[in-house]
Short mmCIF file of C-alpha atoms and ligand atoms in Angstrom, two decimals:
data_model
loop_
_atom_site.label_atom_id
_atom_site.label_comp_id
_atom_site.label_asym_id
_atom_site.label_seq_id
_atom_site.Cartn_x
_atom_site.Cartn_y
_atom_site.Cartn_z
CA UNK B 1 -55.32 -7.86 0.71
CA UNK B 2 -54.45 -11.44 -0.28
CA UNK B 3 -51.41 -12.89 1.40
CA UNK B 4 -49.04 -14.78 -0.91
CA UNK B 5 -46.40 -17.45 -0.25
CA UNK B 6 -43.25 -17.48 -2.40
CA UNK B 7 -41.02 -20.53 -1.85
CA UNK B 8 -37.35 -19.61 -2.34
CA UNK B 9 -35.74 -22.26 -4.54
CA UNK B 10 -32.35 -21.50 -2.98
CA UNK B 11 -33.36 -24.03 -0.33
CA UNK B 12 -34.77 -26.62 -2.76
CA UNK B 13 -32.94 -29.84 -3.66
CA UNK B 14 -31.07 -28.55 -6.69
CA UNK B 15 -30.72 -32.04 -8.19
CA UNK B 16 -34.49 -32.45 -7.93
CA UNK B 17 -35.57 -28.90 -8.65
CA UNK B 18 -38.48 -29.75 -10.95
CA UNK B 19 -39.82 -32.26 -8.41
CA UNK B 20 -39.63 -29.63 -5.66
CA UNK B 21 -41.31 -26.99 -7.83
CA UNK B 22 -44.21 -29.37 -8.60
CA UNK B 23 -44.48 -30.21 -4.89
CA UNK B 24 -44.63 -26.51 -4.01
CA UNK B 25 -47.25 -25.82 -6.70
CA UNK B 26 -49.40 -28.66 -5.42
CA UNK B 27 -49.05 -27.32 -1.88
CA UNK B 28 -50.45 -23.92 -2.94
CA UNK B 29 -47.37 -21.79 -3.61
CA UNK B 30 -48.50 -18.51 -5.19
CA UNK B 31 -45.22 -17.60 -6.89
CA UNK B 32 -41.55 -18.66 -6.89
CA UNK B 33 -38.61 -16.64 -5.57
CA UNK B 34 -35.28 -17.00 -7.40
CA UNK B 35 -32.06 -15.58 -5.90
CA UNK B 36 -29.33 -14.38 -8.25
CA UNK B 37 -26.02 -13.72 -6.43
CA UNK B 38 -22.66 -12.69 -7.87
CA UNK B 39 -20.23 -13.35 -5.00
CA UNK B 40 -19.49 -9.59 -4.81
CA UNK B 41 -22.61 -7.75 -3.70
CA UNK B 42 -23.22 -10.63 -1.31
CA UNK B 43 -20.67 -13.18 -0.04
CA UNK B 44 -22.23 -16.12 -1.89
CA UNK B 45 -23.09 -17.24 -5.42
CA UNK B 46 -26.35 -18.64 -6.71
CA UNK B 47 -28.62 -18.82 -9.74
CA UNK B 48 -28.33 -17.15 -13.14
CA UNK B 49 -30.75 -16.19 -15.95
CA UNK B 50 -30.60 -19.76 -17.29
CA UNK B 51 -32.20 -21.01 -14.07
CA UNK B 52 -35.00 -18.46 -14.57
CA UNK B 53 -35.49 -19.86 -18.08
CA UNK B 54 -35.55 -23.40 -16.71
CA UNK B 55 -38.12 -22.45 -14.08
CA UNK B 56 -40.29 -20.87 -16.79
CA UNK B 57 -40.38 -24.21 -18.58
CA UNK B 58 -41.69 -26.11 -15.57
CA UNK B 59 -44.14 -23.71 -13.92
CA UNK B 60 -46.83 -21.20 -14.87
CA UNK B 61 -46.57 -19.45 -11.49
CA UNK B 62 -45.06 -15.95 -11.50
CA UNK B 63 -41.27 -15.78 -11.08
CA UNK B 64 -39.97 -13.26 -8.57
CA UNK B 65 -36.27 -12.64 -9.29
CA UNK B 66 -34.11 -11.20 -6.49
CA UNK B 67 -30.96 -9.62 -7.96
CA UNK B 68 -28.02 -9.55 -5.54
CA UNK B 69 -25.45 -8.16 -7.95
CA UNK B 70 -23.00 -5.27 -8.11
CA UNK B 71 -24.07 -4.36 -11.63
CA UNK B 72 -27.76 -5.27 -11.77
CA UNK B 73 -28.58 -3.22 -14.88
CA UNK B 74 -26.49 -5.53 -17.09
CA UNK B 75 -28.64 -8.52 -16.17
CA UNK B 76 -32.12 -6.97 -16.24
CA UNK B 77 -32.73 -7.72 -19.93
CA UNK B 78 -31.39 -11.30 -19.69
CA UNK B 79 -33.63 -12.16 -16.72
CA UNK B 80 -36.73 -10.59 -18.27
CA UNK B 81 -36.07 -12.44 -21.53
CA UNK B 82 -35.62 -15.62 -19.50
CA UNK B 83 -39.12 -15.17 -18.08
CA UNK B 84 -38.91 -13.11 -14.88
CA UNK B 85 -42.30 -11.64 -14.02
CA UNK B 86 -40.91 -9.35 -11.33
CA UNK B 87 -37.31 -8.12 -11.10
CA UNK B 88 -36.18 -6.94 -7.67
CA UNK B 89 -33.12 -4.66 -7.46
CA UNK B 90 -31.29 -3.71 -4.25
CA UNK B 91 -31.38 0.04 -3.56
CA UNK B 92 -27.77 -0.31 -2.32
CA UNK B 93 -26.50 -1.96 -5.51
CA UNK B 94 -26.71 1.03 -7.85
CA UNK B 95 -26.57 4.83 -7.62
CA UNK B 96 -29.30 4.88 -10.29
CA UNK B 97 -32.12 2.80 -8.88
CA UNK B 98 -34.74 4.99 -10.62
CA UNK B 99 -33.12 4.19 -13.97
CA UNK B 100 -33.03 0.46 -13.19
CA UNK B 101 -36.72 0.46 -12.31
CA UNK B 102 -37.57 2.33 -15.52
CA UNK B 103 -35.57 -0.21 -17.52
CA UNK B 104 -37.43 -3.14 -15.97
CA UNK B 105 -40.80 -1.50 -16.68
CA UNK B 106 -39.83 -0.64 -20.24
CA UNK B 107 -39.19 -4.35 -20.85
CA UNK B 108 -42.71 -5.19 -19.66
CA UNK B 109 -41.89 -6.79 -16.30
CA UNK B 110 -42.94 -5.71 -12.83
CA UNK B 111 -40.31 -3.84 -10.85
CA UNK B 112 -39.38 -4.08 -7.21
CA UNK B 113 -36.80 -2.50 -4.97
CA UNK B 114 -35.06 -4.34 -2.11
CA UNK B 115 -33.90 -2.83 1.19
CA UNK B 116 -31.04 -4.34 3.19
CA UNK B 117 -31.59 -4.36 6.96
CA UNK B 118 -29.47 -1.19 7.35
CA UNK B 119 -31.28 0.78 4.65
CA UNK B 120 -34.07 3.13 5.61
CA UNK B 121 -37.52 3.38 4.07
CA UNK B 122 -36.69 6.93 2.99
CA UNK B 123 -34.47 5.41 0.26
CA UNK B 124 -37.56 4.24 -1.65
CA UNK B 125 -40.14 6.98 -1.01
CA UNK B 126 -39.44 8.68 -4.33
CA UNK B 127 -39.97 5.39 -6.14
CA UNK B 128 -43.54 4.87 -4.93
CA UNK B 129 -45.13 6.16 -8.16
CA UNK B 130 -43.25 3.67 -10.34
CA UNK B 131 -42.71 0.49 -8.34
CA UNK B 132 -44.84 -2.63 -8.00
CA UNK B 133 -43.12 -4.22 -5.00
CA UNK B 134 -40.85 -3.34 -2.07
CA UNK B 135 -38.90 -6.21 -0.56
CA UNK B 136 -37.77 -5.74 3.03
CA UNK B 137 -34.83 -8.04 3.84
CA UNK B 138 -35.39 -9.54 7.27
CA UNK B 139 -31.87 -11.06 7.29
CA UNK B 140 -28.60 -9.92 5.72
CA UNK B 141 -28.82 -11.16 2.12
CA UNK B 142 -26.64 -14.00 0.87
CA UNK B 143 -27.66 -17.16 2.70
CA UNK B 144 -30.71 -19.18 3.58
CA UNK B 145 -31.41 -20.43 7.08
CA UNK B 146 -30.52 -17.26 9.00
CA UNK B 147 -32.35 -15.81 11.98
CA UNK B 148 -35.10 -13.24 11.43
CA UNK B 149 -34.14 -9.70 12.55
CA UNK B 150 -37.05 -8.50 14.75
CA UNK B 151 -36.18 -4.80 14.29
CA UNK B 152 -37.40 -5.05 10.68
CA UNK B 153 -41.03 -5.15 11.83
CA UNK B 154 -40.93 -1.39 12.49
CA UNK B 155 -39.64 -0.83 8.96
CA UNK B 156 -42.55 -2.81 7.49
CA UNK B 157 -45.02 -0.89 9.67
CA UNK B 158 -43.58 2.41 8.51
CA UNK B 159 -43.78 1.36 4.87
CA UNK B 160 -47.38 0.28 5.29
CA UNK B 161 -48.26 3.56 7.03
CA UNK B 162 -46.67 5.52 4.19
CA UNK B 163 -48.57 3.38 1.70
CA UNK B 164 -51.83 4.22 3.43
CA UNK B 165 -51.16 7.93 3.35
CA UNK B 166 -50.12 8.27 -0.28
CA UNK B 167 -52.03 8.15 -3.53
CA UNK B 168 -49.13 6.15 -5.01
CA UNK B 169 -50.19 3.13 -2.99
CA UNK B 170 -50.04 0.64 -5.80
CA UNK B 171 -47.20 -1.54 -4.50
CA UNK B 172 -46.98 -4.75 -2.53
CA UNK B 173 -44.78 -5.26 0.52
CA UNK B 174 -42.66 -8.44 0.57
CA UNK B 175 -40.35 -9.97 3.19
CA UNK B 176 -37.40 -12.33 2.73
CA UNK B 177 -35.34 -14.12 5.37
CA UNK B 178 -36.10 -16.19 8.43
CA UNK B 179 -39.80 -16.59 7.66
CA UNK B 180 -41.56 -19.38 9.55
CA UNK B 181 -44.99 -19.90 11.12
CA UNK B 182 -44.27 -17.45 13.96
CA UNK B 183 -42.31 -14.66 12.19
CA UNK B 184 -44.88 -14.62 9.38
CA UNK B 185 -47.56 -13.49 11.86
CA UNK B 186 -45.56 -10.44 12.92
CA UNK B 187 -44.79 -9.50 9.32
CA UNK B 188 -48.37 -9.98 8.22
CA UNK B 189 -49.77 -7.82 11.04
CA UNK B 190 -47.24 -5.13 10.11
CA UNK B 191 -48.64 -5.01 6.56
CA UNK B 192 -46.71 -7.55 4.45
CA UNK B 193 -48.40 -9.06 1.39
CA UNK B 194 -45.79 -11.52 0.00
CA UNK B 195 -43.73 -13.91 2.15
CA UNK B 196 -40.60 -15.58 0.83
CA UNK B 197 -39.77 -18.81 2.65
CA UNK B 198 -36.80 -21.06 1.97
CA UNK B 199 -35.38 -23.32 4.64
CA UNK B 200 -38.63 -23.45 6.64
CA UNK B 201 -40.38 -25.11 3.69
CA UNK B 202 -37.60 -27.15 2.05
CA UNK B 203 -36.06 -29.10 4.88
CA UNK B 204 -36.24 -32.57 3.50
CA UNK B 205 -39.65 -33.55 4.87
CA UNK B 206 -42.33 -35.40 2.92
CA UNK B 207 -44.67 -33.87 0.36
CA UNK B 208 -47.42 -33.91 2.98
CA UNK B 209 -45.17 -32.06 5.46
CA UNK B 210 -44.49 -29.43 2.82
CA UNK B 211 -48.18 -28.96 2.09
CA UNK B 212 -48.95 -28.68 5.81
CA UNK B 213 -46.29 -26.01 6.23
CA UNK B 214 -47.59 -23.93 3.31
CA UNK B 215 -51.07 -24.14 4.83
CA UNK B 216 -49.73 -23.21 8.25
CA UNK B 217 -47.97 -20.18 6.78
CA UNK B 218 -51.16 -19.11 5.02
CA UNK B 219 -53.27 -19.58 8.15
CA UNK B 220 -50.74 -17.72 10.31
CA UNK B 221 -50.59 -14.83 7.83
CA UNK B 222 -54.38 -14.61 7.76
CA UNK B 223 -54.87 -14.52 11.54
C1 DX5 D 1 -31.20 -14.80 1.25
C2 DX5 D 1 -32.18 -15.02 0.13
C3 DX5 D 1 -33.44 -15.69 0.52
C4 DX5 D 1 -33.29 -17.05 1.14
C5 DX5 D 1 -34.24 -17.08 2.30
O1 DX5 D 1 -30.29 -13.85 0.86
O2 DX5 D 1 -32.51 -13.78 -0.47
O3 DX5 D 1 -34.41 -15.69 -0.53
O4 DX5 D 1 -33.56 -18.11 0.27
O5 DX5 D 1 -34.02 -18.22 3.02
P1 DX5 D 1 -34.68 -18.50 4.44
O6 DX5 D 1 -36.17 -18.50 4.24
O7 DX5 D 1 -34.12 -19.82 4.78
O8 DX5 D 1 -34.24 -17.40 5.38
ZN1 ZN D 2 -34.20 -13.66 -1.83
#
């Protein structure tokens, strides 16, 4: 399966976001990851649907929207209307994750479910027939630049095994948090398809540095 790199714009230079998006496109980014945080579900605040709309104006790459909200259902329609291609909802953020996924699909977007480090794979098994993506958090959500949690590799392996033994195998596995040129190898071997990377890519280097890092991530994932 193709391995895809999703730069997380949380780590971009917000005052030069369009410049950074163009730089990432040129470097071979496959999609963009946008974090929406409410200061309640996670102890931080970040982007809103208007940022999704702004991103849609400057890139044709798919937009992967990670909802870190207490009441995700209220914002599904606004983010899809703003241009989200995939909407990712935390399993822990609603007692009705099945309903949230159905709502996303009914609006014509792809649907994903996100697992916090403490949440087991069993929480998503019943969603296999209807989901397009499962995002395994490899840090506690809320902040960029945190250290990768190695124990998450087993969770990815288990998900991939389950995927191989079910007929509902039509979903991609994604990771988010602490991804760099060494952690990406472990995640890729375990069965991950999409790799979100924030601070590793956007750390103030030159455009050439950025392009080299995207290539290094791709090469490491392909090994
Ligand atoms: C963290 C966010 C991530 C973040 C990843 O809660 O969901 O998308 O940008 O940042 P890095 O790659 O720096 O861990
Ligand atoms: Zn994220």
